[in-house]
Structure formats: C-alpha cells, structure tokens
C-alpha cells in the first residue's frame, strides 16, 4: 500500500522514448527510459551535453509527446502541461514585460486569486529566494543569478507537486553557481518538494541529489543509478564526496570521450 | 550622465544651426538667384504664415485647419490600426487565420491609398467618411504585418512557461502573445502614423473645405505660393510631432525591452 501511494504521488517513466523526425531523417534522442520518483525526493538526471536531458524534461512537463512508452504523473498519463508540474527552464524564460512580482504571481493571477492574497503569497516566495527589494525590477535589470531566482520563485509560488529543473544554473558563472546551489538546497529544505533536476555538472549533482541517475550519450538511456545518503549540507571535499565524484566521472569517461 | 547631457547639448545646437543654415540658403537663393521667381523667401513665408495663424485662410485659422486634419487622422488611424493589429496578431498566432486572410492581405497591401480615392468617393460620397476610410486603410496596411511578425516570434519556452503555470489558450494570447508583440506592434504604428498623416493630405486635396490638404489645393487654385508653402510646412511639422509623440508612448510601453527605444 505504502509503496503504491508513493508511486502514485510522483512521476513515473515507463520505457519512455523519443524520436524526432527531421528533414535529415529520424533522430532518436531518448530510449527506453524507466524510473520513478519517490515523495519529496531530490532526483538528479546527470548526463553529458546534448544527450537529451531537455527533451526528457519537456516530455515529463507535457510540452512534448513521448514517441514510445509512457510517462505518468500521479498515476495518470501526461498529456499536456499542468500547474502540478512546475518547470524551471534552462534559458530561464521569464516574462520580460513583467516585473519580478508580476512573474511570480502570474500563476495565481490567471487562476483568479484575489490581488491581496496573491501578492502576499508571491512576496513569501520572493523573500524565500532572497529577492526582497527587487519586486518592481524588470528581468533586463537583473543579473543572471537573480533572474533564475525569479524563475524558481515563479515555479514554487504555483505550489506544484513536482518541480522539474532543467540545468537551471547552467548559464551562471562558477561563483554564482555555487551560491545558487546552496540557496536551492536551503529553499528545498524549507519547502520540500519532489524535484527532478537535470545537470551536466557532477559536483552540482552530488551536492544536491538524494539519488543520481546517470544518462548515456544520445540517445539517452539509464547507465547507472546512485543513492547518495551523505548528510546535508554536503562537504565538497569530504572523502566520500570525492570518491563518488571519481567513480561517476569514471563511468562517464568509459562511455564517451569528452 | 554628464557626458550624455553634453552630447545632447551639442546635438541640439547642431539641429538649430542646420535649420537656420537651411533658411539662410533659402533666403540667399531667393534674393540673388532665379529661385526668387519660383519661391517667396522664408521671411515672406513666415510672416504670411503668422498672418494665417492669427487670421484665417479660407474659413478658419491655419491651426484650426491642422486640427481638422489631425482629427481625421486620429479617427482613421485608431480604426485602421485597431483592425490591423487584431488581424495581424490572429494571423501570427493561428495558422487558420493566416491561411484565410494572408493572400487577400498580401494583394491589398501594396495598393497605395491614392489608388483608393475614386472608389472611396463612389462608395462613401464626399463627406468625412471617404477621408477616414483612406487614412484607416493606410494605417491598416502598415500595422498588420508587424503585429503578425510579433505574434509569430514569441519565444516558445515563454509560452511553455505560461502553460505550465496553468494558462489556457485565451490567457496565453492575451497575457503572453500580445504583450510580447508590443515592440513589434509599435514599429508598425510608427510607420502607420506617418502614412496616415501623409494620406490625409491626399484625401483632402481631392475634395474638402478645410484641412492642410485643402490649404495646398486652394493655394494652387489661387496661385498663392505662400499659402502652399505654409501648408507644406505644417504637414512636415505635424508629421514630426505625431511620430515624436508615438515614440514617447513606445518608450513608456516598451521600457521593459532593452531594444525598444
Ligand atoms: N524539436 C527537435 N527536433 C529535432 N531534434 C531535436 C529537437 N529538440 C532537440 N533535438 C535534438 O535532440 C538532442 C538532445 O537535445 P536536448 O534534449 O536539448 O539535449 P540536452 O538538454 O541534454 O543538451 C540534440 O541533438 C538536439 O539537436
Ligand atoms: Mg538542455
């Protein structure tokens, strides 16, 4: 019973696959992908660039159809995007004509939540991501790291059951990236959610993950799975951390050149 | 900041100098060359214009004529650009709308407003309606394409973001497609207002009892060069002011957009 409930409350991929039909021919990007999230789990999909990670997120979010297999959310087939699956995008994709507040409250606004109530709610998440004082700034006025904080607050404010994060810190410089990882860890601890987090950075994966699924190069399939039960916040130079890092980097090196 | 205000000062001085230089060349040309037979000199024109402003040309003062023209332009422009923008946005977002309207639109667009004058008179008579029709047509033809391009080129992930936050198609159209097309729409409005202003003159030159087009036409009938040039100057100034106002509105509406001036 317990097992079943957990399976139902999350995302389940069953032999999911994706083949793009392009003018140059068929292009298989995802093959035979099967995994299921556990409740409030921080699941990291770790794979090399261009291996099909964004495609996987797009399929789970409902932006793209699977071409084989199935993807279930709460036990139901994913057919279109739903507010229960929040997405933080690789290219951030804020509404550039809206202020920070406008972006964060958007989901509540289109659902018809009263102004006072949604402002209060949005403010809570703006504070949570550390953007107090920037409520009325437009995205062009914010730095890359701040923009992605807005992206995270926007997704969180909609109270999704599952958060899908597609290389959210990929475009940031190393310094900001470390900072954002710590912040995300803090935010996630404050507001536990099931998270599927995509990255090609092993340190980021190990710092954040409860579980890491290592993907192969295109077409993406599951190469190996690691449960990471190091205590949080993690020490990036501890013996265990470095050993895991060596191991996972090793299995990737053996499957591809770069 | 200081650097910028210095630059503005220099630009302002250059503008004033160039206008005076133009007037000076005009004056010297009229006084010392055969140009004087074709054209009154600028001082005569300015004095004449002043007379038209405080006095009357035809039925009312020069400024009232300008306001008559402006009124026609604003009505026609509002109707034409509202239709153009709506159609453009729909064509940009919905393939069906584009399939239906694009072929017709592509053929109508290159027809210059003047070519519509006879038809508009046959259809609408000689009152205000044909003039407003012509202006609306000019505004329509110049705003549709930009609105379409704007609606078409909305970032797909931004639309996905709205979808995952729960927006339905209507909400996506009104809260995502329209605002992100605004800079592009303004590019069209900018051209649209100039063309609308240019068309009012054409419309009034055919048949009207007031307006800047009428001033030019009547000036030609009476062989009154000062009146013609006064009309031309007012048209130039009016167009300049209208585009200036339009650009100011654009600056406010697109302040979120770095590329929008
Ligand atoms: N809509 C599409 N049509 C055709 N090919 C695509 C499409 N989207 C992605 N691809 C291809 O799929 C591969 C994986 O892309 P993506 O999922 O973005 O990888 P990642 O996010 O891991 O970098 C790339 O080779 C890309 O060219
Ligand atoms: Mg990607």
Coordinates of C-alpha atoms and ligand atoms in Angstrom, one line a residue:
Chain A
X1 CA 0.0 0.0 0.0
X2 CA 2.7 2.5 1.1
X3 CA 4.7 1.6 -2.0
X4 CA 1.8 2.2 -4.2
X5 CA 0.9 5.5 -2.7
X6 CA 4.5 6.7 -3.2
X7 CA 4.5 5.5 -6.8
X8 CA 1.2 7.4 -7.5
X9 CA 2.3 10.7 -6.0
X10 CA 5.2 11.3 -8.3
X11 CA 6.5 10.9 -11.8
X12 CA 6.9 7.5 -13.4
X13 CA 8.6 6.9 -16.8
X14 CA 7.9 3.5 -18.3
X15 CA 10.1 2.7 -21.3
X16 CA 9.7 6.3 -22.4
X17 CA 11.4 7.1 -25.7
X18 CA 11.6 10.0 -28.2
X19 CA 12.4 10.0 -31.8
X20 CA 12.4 13.4 -33.7
X21 CA 11.5 13.2 -37.3
X22 CA 13.6 15.8 -39.1
X23 CA 14.2 16.6 -42.7
X24 CA 17.5 14.8 -42.4
X25 CA 15.8 11.7 -41.1
X26 CA 14.9 10.2 -37.8
X27 CA 16.8 11.2 -34.7
X28 CA 16.5 9.1 -31.6
X29 CA 17.1 11.2 -28.6
X30 CA 15.7 9.2 -25.6
X31 CA 15.5 5.4 -25.5
X32 CA 13.8 3.1 -23.0
X33 CA 13.8 5.4 -20.1
X34 CA 12.3 3.9 -16.9
X35 CA 12.4 5.4 -13.4
X36 CA 10.0 6.6 -10.7
X37 CA 10.4 9.4 -8.2
X38 CA 9.8 9.0 -4.5
X39 CA 7.9 11.5 -2.5
X40 CA 9.9 14.7 -1.7
X41 CA 12.9 13.1 -3.3
X42 CA 15.6 15.3 -5.0
X43 CA 16.3 13.2 -8.1
X44 CA 19.2 14.3 -10.4
X45 CA 19.4 13.3 -14.0
X46 CA 23.1 13.6 -14.8
X47 CA 24.2 13.4 -18.4
X48 CA 26.5 15.0 -21.0
X49 CA 25.5 18.0 -23.0
X50 CA 23.2 17.3 -26.0
X51 CA 22.3 13.9 -24.6
X52 CA 18.5 14.6 -24.5
X53 CA 18.0 16.0 -21.0
X54 CA 15.9 18.9 -22.0
X55 CA 13.8 16.5 -24.2
X56 CA 13.2 14.3 -21.1
X57 CA 12.1 17.4 -19.1
X58 CA 9.9 18.5 -21.9
X59 CA 8.2 15.2 -22.1
X60 CA 7.6 15.0 -18.3
X61 CA 6.3 18.6 -18.3
X62 CA 3.9 17.8 -21.2
X63 CA 5.5 20.1 -23.7
X64 CA 6.4 17.2 -26.0
X65 CA 4.8 13.8 -26.6
X66 CA 6.7 10.6 -26.0
X67 CA 7.0 8.6 -29.2
X68 CA 7.2 5.3 -27.3
X69 CA 6.4 4.1 -23.8
X70 CA 4.5 6.2 -21.2
X71 CA 5.0 8.9 -18.7
X72 CA 2.7 9.0 -15.7
X73 CA 2.2 11.8 -13.2
X74 CA 0.1 10.9 -10.2
X75 CA -0.7 7.7 -12.0
X76 CA -2.2 9.5 -14.9
X77 CA -0.8 9.7 -18.4
X78 CA 0.9 13.1 -19.1
X79 CA -0.9 14.8 -21.9
X80 CA -0.3 18.5 -21.5
X81 CA 1.4 20.9 -19.2
X82 CA -0.3 21.1 -15.7
X83 CA 0.3 23.5 -12.8
X84 CA 1.1 20.4 -10.7
X85 CA 4.4 20.1 -12.6
X86 CA 6.4 23.3 -12.2
X87 CA 9.3 23.9 -14.6
X88 CA 12.5 25.9 -14.1
X89 CA 13.9 26.4 -17.6
X90 CA 17.4 26.2 -18.9
X91 CA 17.1 29.5 -20.6
X92 CA 15.0 30.9 -17.7
X93 CA 12.1 32.1 -19.9
X94 CA 10.8 34.8 -17.7
X95 CA 8.0 37.1 -19.0
X96 CA 10.3 40.0 -19.9
X97 CA 7.5 42.6 -19.8
X98 CA 6.6 41.7 -16.2
X99 CA 8.3 42.8 -13.0
X100 CA 9.6 40.2 -10.5
X101 CA 6.3 40.4 -8.7
X102 CA 4.4 40.1 -12.0
X103 CA 6.3 37.0 -12.9
X104 CA 6.0 35.3 -9.6
X105 CA 2.3 36.0 -9.1
X106 CA 1.4 35.1 -12.7
X107 CA 0.2 31.6 -12.0
X108 CA -2.1 32.7 -9.1
X109 CA -3.3 35.7 -11.2
X110 CA -4.5 33.6 -14.1
X111 CA -6.3 31.3 -11.7
X112 CA -8.2 34.3 -10.4
X113 CA -6.7 34.5 -6.9
X114 CA -7.6 37.9 -5.3
X115 CA -4.9 40.6 -5.6
X116 CA -4.1 40.9 -1.9
X117 CA -3.9 37.2 -1.4
X118 CA -1.7 36.5 -4.4
X119 CA 0.6 39.5 -3.6
X120 CA 1.2 38.1 -0.1
X121 CA 1.8 34.6 -1.4
X122 CA 4.2 35.8 -4.1
X123 CA 6.0 38.0 -1.6
X124 CA 6.6 35.0 0.5
X125 CA 8.5 33.3 -2.3
X126 CA 10.3 36.4 -3.4
X127 CA 11.6 36.6 0.1
X128 CA 12.4 32.9 0.2
X129 CA 14.6 33.2 -2.9
X130 CA 16.3 36.3 -1.5
X131 CA 14.9 38.9 -3.9
X132 CA 13.2 41.3 -1.4
X133 CA 13.6 44.8 -2.7
X134 CA 13.6 43.8 -6.4
X135 CA 9.8 43.2 -6.7
X136 CA 9.4 46.0 -9.2
X137 CA 12.5 45.3 -11.3
X138 CA 12.1 44.0 -14.8
X139 CA 14.2 41.0 -15.9
X140 CA 16.5 43.1 -18.0
X141 CA 17.5 44.9 -14.9
X142 CA 18.5 41.7 -13.0
X143 CA 21.7 39.6 -13.2
X144 CA 21.6 36.0 -14.5
X145 CA 21.6 34.6 -11.0
X146 CA 18.7 36.9 -9.9
X147 CA 16.7 36.1 -13.0
X148 CA 16.9 32.4 -12.2
X149 CA 15.8 33.1 -8.6
X150 CA 12.7 34.7 -10.1
X151 CA 12.3 31.6 -12.3
X152 CA 12.5 29.4 -9.2
X153 CA 10.1 31.6 -7.2
X154 CA 7.7 31.7 -10.1
X155 CA 7.6 27.9 -10.3
X156 CA 7.4 27.5 -6.5
X157 CA 4.7 30.1 -6.0
X158 CA 2.3 28.0 -8.1
X159 CA 2.7 25.2 -5.5
X160 CA 3.4 22.3 -7.9
X161 CA 3.7 18.8 -6.6
X162 CA 6.8 18.2 -8.6
X163 CA 9.5 20.6 -9.7
X164 CA 11.3 20.0 -13.0
X165 CA 14.6 21.9 -13.2
X166 CA 16.4 21.9 -16.4
X167 CA 20.1 22.9 -15.9
X168 CA 18.8 26.0 -14.0
X169 CA 22.3 27.2 -13.2
X170 CA 24.0 26.1 -16.5
X171 CA 24.4 29.7 -17.7
X172 CA 25.9 31.1 -14.5
X173 CA 29.5 31.7 -13.6
X174 CA 31.1 29.3 -11.2
X175 CA 30.9 31.6 -8.2
X176 CA 27.2 32.4 -8.6
X177 CA 26.6 28.7 -9.4
X178 CA 27.9 27.6 -6.0
X179 CA 25.8 30.2 -4.3
X180 CA 22.7 29.2 -6.1
X181 CA 23.2 25.5 -5.3
X182 CA 23.4 26.4 -1.6
X183 CA 20.3 28.6 -2.0
X184 CA 18.4 25.9 -3.7
X185 CA 19.3 23.4 -1.1
X186 CA 18.0 25.9 1.6
X187 CA 14.8 26.6 -0.4
X188 CA 14.2 22.9 -0.9
X189 CA 14.7 22.2 2.8
X190 CA 12.3 25.0 3.7
X191 CA 9.6 23.8 1.2
X192 CA 10.1 20.1 0.5
X193 CA 9.0 19.0 -3.0
X194 CA 9.7 16.2 -5.3
X195 CA 12.4 17.6 -7.6
X196 CA 13.7 16.3 -10.9
X197 CA 16.9 18.2 -11.5
X198 CA 18.9 18.0 -14.7
X199 CA 22.6 18.9 -14.8
X200 CA 25.8 18.0 -16.6
X201 CA 27.9 19.1 -13.6
X202 CA 28.9 16.3 -11.3
X203 CA 29.7 18.4 -8.3
X204 CA 26.3 20.1 -8.6
X205 CA 24.6 16.6 -8.9
X206 CA 26.4 15.3 -5.8
X207 CA 25.8 18.4 -3.8
X208 CA 22.0 18.3 -4.3
X209 CA 20.9 14.8 -5.0
X210 CA 19.2 12.1 -2.9
X211 CA 19.6 10.0 -6.0
X212 CA 21.5 10.4 -9.2
X213 CA 20.5 8.7 -12.5
X214 CA 23.5 8.8 -14.9
X215 CA 22.4 9.0 -18.5
X216 CA 24.3 7.8 -21.5
X217 CA 25.1 10.0 -24.5
X218 CA 22.4 10.4 -27.2
X219 CA 20.1 8.5 -27.3
X220 CA 19.7 9.0 -23.5
X221 CA 19.2 5.8 -21.6
X222 CA 19.9 5.0 -17.9
X223 CA 23.5 4.0 -17.4
X224 CA 23.6 3.7 -13.7
X225 CA 21.9 4.8 -10.6
X226 CA 23.4 6.1 -7.3
X227 CA 21.6 6.7 -4.0
X228 CA 23.5 9.5 -2.2
X229 CA 22.9 9.4 1.5
X230 CA 25.6 11.8 2.6
X231 CA 24.5 14.3 5.3
X232 CA 23.4 17.8 4.1
X233 CA 24.7 20.4 3.6
X234 CA 27.4 18.4 1.9
X235 CA 31.1 18.9 2.2
X236 CA 32.5 19.2 -1.2
X237 CA 35.9 17.9 -0.2
X238 CA 35.0 15.1 2.1
X239 CA 36.4 11.6 1.3
X240 CA 33.1 10.1 0.4
X241 CA 32.2 13.0 -1.8
X242 CA 35.4 12.8 -3.7
X243 CA 35.2 9.1 -4.1
X244 CA 31.7 9.2 -5.5
X245 CA 32.8 12.0 -7.8
X246 CA 35.7 10.0 -9.1
X247 CA 33.5 6.9 -9.6
X248 CA 30.7 8.7 -11.5
X249 CA 33.1 10.7 -13.7
X250 CA 34.9 7.4 -14.4
X251 CA 31.8 5.6 -15.7
X252 CA 31.1 8.5 -18.0
X253 CA 34.6 8.6 -19.3
X254 CA 34.4 4.9 -20.2
X255 CA 31.3 5.5 -22.2
X256 CA 32.4 8.6 -24.2
X257 CA 35.4 10.6 -25.0
X258 CA 34.8 14.1 -23.6
Chain B
X1 CA 25.4 61.3 -17.1
X2 CA 27.4 64.5 -17.6
X3 CA 28.9 63.1 -20.8
X4 CA 25.3 62.4 -22.0
X5 CA 23.9 65.9 -21.3
X6 CA 26.9 67.4 -23.1
X7 CA 26.2 65.3 -26.1
X8 CA 22.5 66.4 -26.0
X9 CA 23.6 70.0 -25.9
X10 CA 25.8 69.5 -29.0
X11 CA 23.0 67.7 -30.9
X12 CA 20.6 70.5 -30.0
X13 CA 23.0 73.2 -31.2
X14 CA 23.6 71.3 -34.5
X15 CA 19.9 71.0 -35.1
X16 CA 19.2 74.7 -34.6
X17 CA 22.2 75.6 -36.7
X18 CA 21.2 73.4 -39.6
X19 CA 17.6 74.8 -39.6
X20 CA 19.0 78.3 -39.7
X21 CA 21.5 77.4 -42.3
X22 CA 18.7 76.0 -44.4
X23 CA 16.6 79.2 -44.0
X24 CA 19.7 81.3 -44.9
X25 CA 20.4 79.3 -48.1
X26 CA 16.7 79.6 -49.0
X27 CA 16.8 83.4 -48.3
X28 CA 20.1 84.0 -50.2
X29 CA 18.8 81.8 -53.1
X30 CA 15.6 83.8 -53.4
X31 CA 17.4 87.2 -53.2
X32 CA 20.3 86.6 -55.5
X33 CA 19.2 83.9 -58.0
X34 CA 16.4 83.0 -60.3
X35 CA 14.9 80.9 -57.4
X36 CA 13.2 84.2 -56.3
X37 CA 10.8 83.9 -59.3
X38 CA 9.7 80.4 -58.2
X39 CA 9.5 80.8 -54.5
X40 CA 8.8 83.5 -51.9
X41 CA 11.7 84.0 -49.5
X42 CA 11.4 82.5 -46.0
X43 CA 10.7 85.8 -44.3
X44 CA 7.7 86.4 -46.5
X45 CA 6.5 82.9 -45.9
X46 CA 6.9 83.1 -42.1
X47 CA 5.1 86.5 -42.0
X48 CA 2.4 85.1 -44.2
X49 CA 2.1 82.0 -42.0
X50 CA 1.8 84.1 -38.9
X51 CA -1.0 86.0 -40.6
X52 CA -2.8 82.7 -41.4
X53 CA -2.4 81.6 -37.8
X54 CA -3.7 84.8 -36.1
X55 CA -6.1 85.5 -39.0
X56 CA -7.8 83.0 -41.4
X57 CA -7.2 81.1 -44.6
X58 CA -10.5 80.1 -46.1
X59 CA -12.9 79.5 -43.3
X60 CA -10.6 79.3 -40.3
X61 CA -7.1 79.8 -39.0
X62 CA -4.1 77.7 -40.1
X63 CA -4.0 75.9 -36.7
X64 CA -7.7 75.0 -37.0
X65 CA -7.0 73.5 -40.4
X66 CA -4.3 71.5 -38.9
X67 CA -6.6 70.3 -36.1
X68 CA -9.3 69.3 -38.7
X69 CA -6.6 67.2 -40.4
X70 CA -5.4 65.8 -37.1
X71 CA -8.9 64.8 -36.1
X72 CA -9.4 62.8 -39.3
X73 CA -6.0 61.2 -38.9
X74 CA -6.7 60.2 -35.3
X75 CA -10.1 58.7 -36.1
X76 CA -8.9 56.9 -39.2
X77 CA -5.7 55.8 -37.5
X78 CA -7.4 54.4 -34.5
X79 CA -9.9 52.4 -36.6
X80 CA -7.2 51.2 -39.1
X81 CA -4.6 50.2 -36.6
X82 CA -7.0 48.5 -34.3
X83 CA -8.2 46.4 -37.2
X84 CA -4.7 45.9 -38.5
X85 CA -3.2 44.9 -35.1
X86 CA -6.0 42.5 -34.3
X87 CA -5.8 40.8 -37.7
X88 CA -2.0 40.7 -37.5
X89 CA -2.0 39.1 -34.1
X90 CA -4.5 36.5 -35.1
X91 CA -2.6 35.7 -38.3
X92 CA 0.6 35.4 -36.3
X93 CA -0.8 33.0 -33.8
X94 CA -3.3 30.9 -35.7
X95 CA -2.4 29.1 -38.9
X96 CA -6.0 29.0 -40.0
X97 CA -6.4 32.8 -39.7
X98 CA -3.3 33.2 -41.7
X99 CA -4.4 30.8 -44.4
X100 CA -7.6 32.7 -44.8
X101 CA -6.5 36.3 -44.6
X102 CA -2.9 36.4 -45.8
X103 CA -3.5 36.0 -49.5
X104 CA -6.1 38.8 -49.6
X105 CA -3.9 41.0 -47.4
X106 CA -0.8 40.5 -49.5
X107 CA -2.6 41.8 -52.6
X108 CA -4.3 44.7 -50.8
X109 CA -1.3 45.9 -49.0
X110 CA 0.8 47.2 -51.9
X111 CA -2.0 49.3 -53.3
X112 CA -1.2 52.9 -52.4
X113 CA -4.0 54.9 -50.6
X114 CA -4.3 57.3 -53.5
X115 CA -5.5 54.5 -55.8
X116 CA -8.5 54.1 -53.5
X117 CA -9.6 57.7 -53.8
X118 CA -12.1 57.2 -56.7
X119 CA -13.6 54.1 -55.1
X120 CA -13.9 55.7 -51.7
X121 CA -15.7 58.6 -53.2
X122 CA -18.1 56.3 -55.1
X123 CA -18.7 54.3 -52.0
X124 CA -18.9 57.0 -49.4
X125 CA -19.6 60.2 -51.2
X126 CA -17.7 63.4 -50.4
X127 CA -18.1 63.9 -46.7
X128 CA -15.8 62.8 -43.9
X129 CA -16.2 59.1 -44.4
X130 CA -14.1 58.6 -47.5
X131 CA -11.2 60.5 -45.9
X132 CA -11.3 58.4 -42.8
X133 CA -11.6 55.3 -44.9
X134 CA -8.4 56.2 -46.8
X135 CA -6.5 57.0 -43.6
X136 CA -7.7 53.9 -41.9
X137 CA -6.6 51.9 -44.9
X138 CA -3.1 53.4 -44.7
X139 CA -2.9 52.6 -41.0
X140 CA -4.2 49.1 -41.5
X141 CA -1.8 48.2 -44.3
X142 CA 1.2 49.3 -42.2
X143 CA 0.3 47.8 -38.8
X144 CA -0.8 44.3 -39.8
X145 CA 2.5 42.8 -40.9
X146 CA 4.4 43.9 -37.8
X147 CA 1.8 42.7 -35.4
X148 CA 1.8 39.3 -37.3
X149 CA 5.6 39.0 -37.0
X150 CA 5.4 40.0 -33.4
X151 CA 2.8 37.3 -32.5
X152 CA 4.7 34.7 -34.6
X153 CA 8.1 35.2 -33.0
X154 CA 7.1 34.9 -29.4
X155 CA 9.7 32.8 -27.5
X156 CA 8.3 29.2 -27.4
X157 CA 9.7 28.5 -24.0
X158 CA 8.0 31.6 -22.6
X159 CA 4.7 30.2 -23.9
X160 CA 5.6 26.9 -22.3
X161 CA 6.2 28.7 -19.1
X162 CA 2.7 30.2 -19.2
X163 CA 1.3 26.7 -20.0
X164 CA 3.0 25.1 -17.0
X165 CA 1.7 27.8 -14.8
X166 CA -1.8 26.9 -15.9
X167 CA -2.7 29.4 -18.7
X168 CA -5.3 28.4 -21.3
X169 CA -5.1 29.4 -24.9
X170 CA -7.1 32.6 -24.4
X171 CA -4.9 33.6 -21.5
X172 CA -1.8 32.8 -23.5
X173 CA -3.0 35.0 -26.3
X174 CA -3.9 37.9 -24.1
X175 CA -1.2 37.8 -21.4
X176 CA 1.8 36.4 -23.4
X177 CA 1.4 36.8 -27.2
X178 CA 0.0 40.4 -27.1
X179 CA 2.5 41.9 -24.7
X180 CA 5.5 40.3 -26.2
X181 CA 4.4 41.6 -29.6
X182 CA 4.2 45.1 -28.4
X183 CA 7.6 46.3 -29.5
X184 CA 7.0 44.9 -32.9
X185 CA 3.5 46.5 -33.0
X186 CA 5.0 49.8 -32.2
X187 CA 7.4 49.5 -35.1
X188 CA 4.3 49.2 -37.3
X189 CA 2.4 52.0 -35.5
X190 CA 5.4 54.3 -36.2
X191 CA 5.2 53.7 -40.0
X192 CA 1.4 53.6 -39.8
X193 CA 1.0 57.1 -38.2
X194 CA 3.3 58.6 -40.9
X195 CA 1.4 57.0 -43.7
X196 CA -1.9 58.0 -42.2
X197 CA -0.8 61.6 -41.9
X198 CA 0.5 61.5 -45.5
X199 CA -2.8 60.1 -46.7
X200 CA -4.9 62.8 -45.0
X201 CA -3.3 65.3 -47.3
X202 CA -4.1 63.2 -50.4
X203 CA -7.6 62.8 -49.2
X204 CA -8.2 66.5 -48.5
X205 CA -6.7 67.6 -51.8
X206 CA -9.4 65.9 -53.7
X207 CA -12.4 67.4 -52.0
X208 CA -12.6 69.2 -48.7
X209 CA -13.4 72.6 -47.3
X210 CA -10.8 72.6 -44.6
X211 CA -7.6 70.8 -43.6
X212 CA -4.0 71.1 -44.6
X213 CA -4.6 69.3 -47.9
X214 CA -7.3 71.8 -48.7
X215 CA -4.8 74.7 -48.0
X216 CA -2.4 73.4 -50.5
X217 CA -5.1 72.7 -53.1
X218 CA -6.7 76.1 -52.6
X219 CA -3.2 77.8 -52.7
X220 CA -2.6 76.2 -56.1
X221 CA -6.0 77.3 -57.4
X222 CA -5.3 80.9 -56.3
X223 CA -1.7 80.7 -57.3
X224 CA -0.7 81.7 -53.8
X225 CA 2.7 80.3 -53.2
X226 CA 2.9 81.4 -49.6
X227 CA -0.2 79.5 -48.7
X228 CA 1.1 76.4 -50.4
X229 CA 4.4 76.5 -48.5
X230 CA 2.6 77.3 -45.3
X231 CA 0.6 74.1 -45.8
X232 CA 3.7 72.1 -46.6
X233 CA 5.5 73.3 -43.5
X234 CA 2.5 72.5 -41.3
X235 CA 2.3 69.0 -42.8
X236 CA 6.0 68.5 -42.1
X237 CA 5.7 69.8 -38.5
X238 CA 2.5 67.8 -37.8
X239 CA 4.2 64.5 -39.0
X240 CA 7.2 65.3 -36.9
X241 CA 5.1 65.9 -33.8
X242 CA 3.0 62.8 -34.3
X243 CA 6.0 60.5 -34.7
X244 CA 7.6 62.2 -31.7
X245 CA 4.5 61.5 -29.6
X246 CA 4.4 57.9 -30.9
X247 CA 8.0 57.3 -30.0
X248 CA 7.4 58.7 -26.5
X249 CA 4.5 56.3 -25.9
X250 CA 6.6 53.5 -27.3
X251 CA 9.4 54.4 -24.8
X252 CA 6.9 54.0 -21.9
X253 CA 5.2 50.9 -23.2
X254 CA 8.4 49.1 -24.0
X255 CA 10.5 50.2 -21.1
X256 CA 10.9 46.5 -20.2
X257 CA 12.6 45.9 -23.5
X258 CA 16.1 47.0 -23.9
X259 CA 15.9 47.1 -27.7
X260 CA 12.7 49.3 -27.6
X261 CA 13.8 52.9 -27.6
Ligands
LIG1 N1 12.5 19.6 -31.7 C1 13.6 18.9 -32.1 N2 13.7 18.4 -33.3 C2 14.8 17.7 -33.7 N3 15.8 17.5 -32.9 C3 15.8 17.9 -31.6 C4 14.6 18.7 -31.2 N4 14.9 19.0 -29.9 C5 16.1 18.5 -29.6 N5 16.6 17.8 -30.6 C6 17.9 17.2 -30.6 O1 17.9 16.3 -29.5 C7 19.2 16.2 -29.0 C8 19.1 16.4 -27.5 O2 18.7 17.7 -27.2 P1 18.4 18.2 -25.7 O3 17.3 17.4 -25.2 O4 18.2 19.7 -25.8 O5 19.8 17.9 -25.0 P2 20.4 18.4 -23.7 O6 19.3 19.2 -22.9 O7 20.8 17.2 -22.9 O8 21.6 19.3 -24.0 C9 20.0 17.3 -29.7 O9 20.9 16.6 -30.6 C10 19.0 18.1 -30.4 O10 19.6 18.6 -31.6
LIG2 MG1 19.3 21.1 -22.3

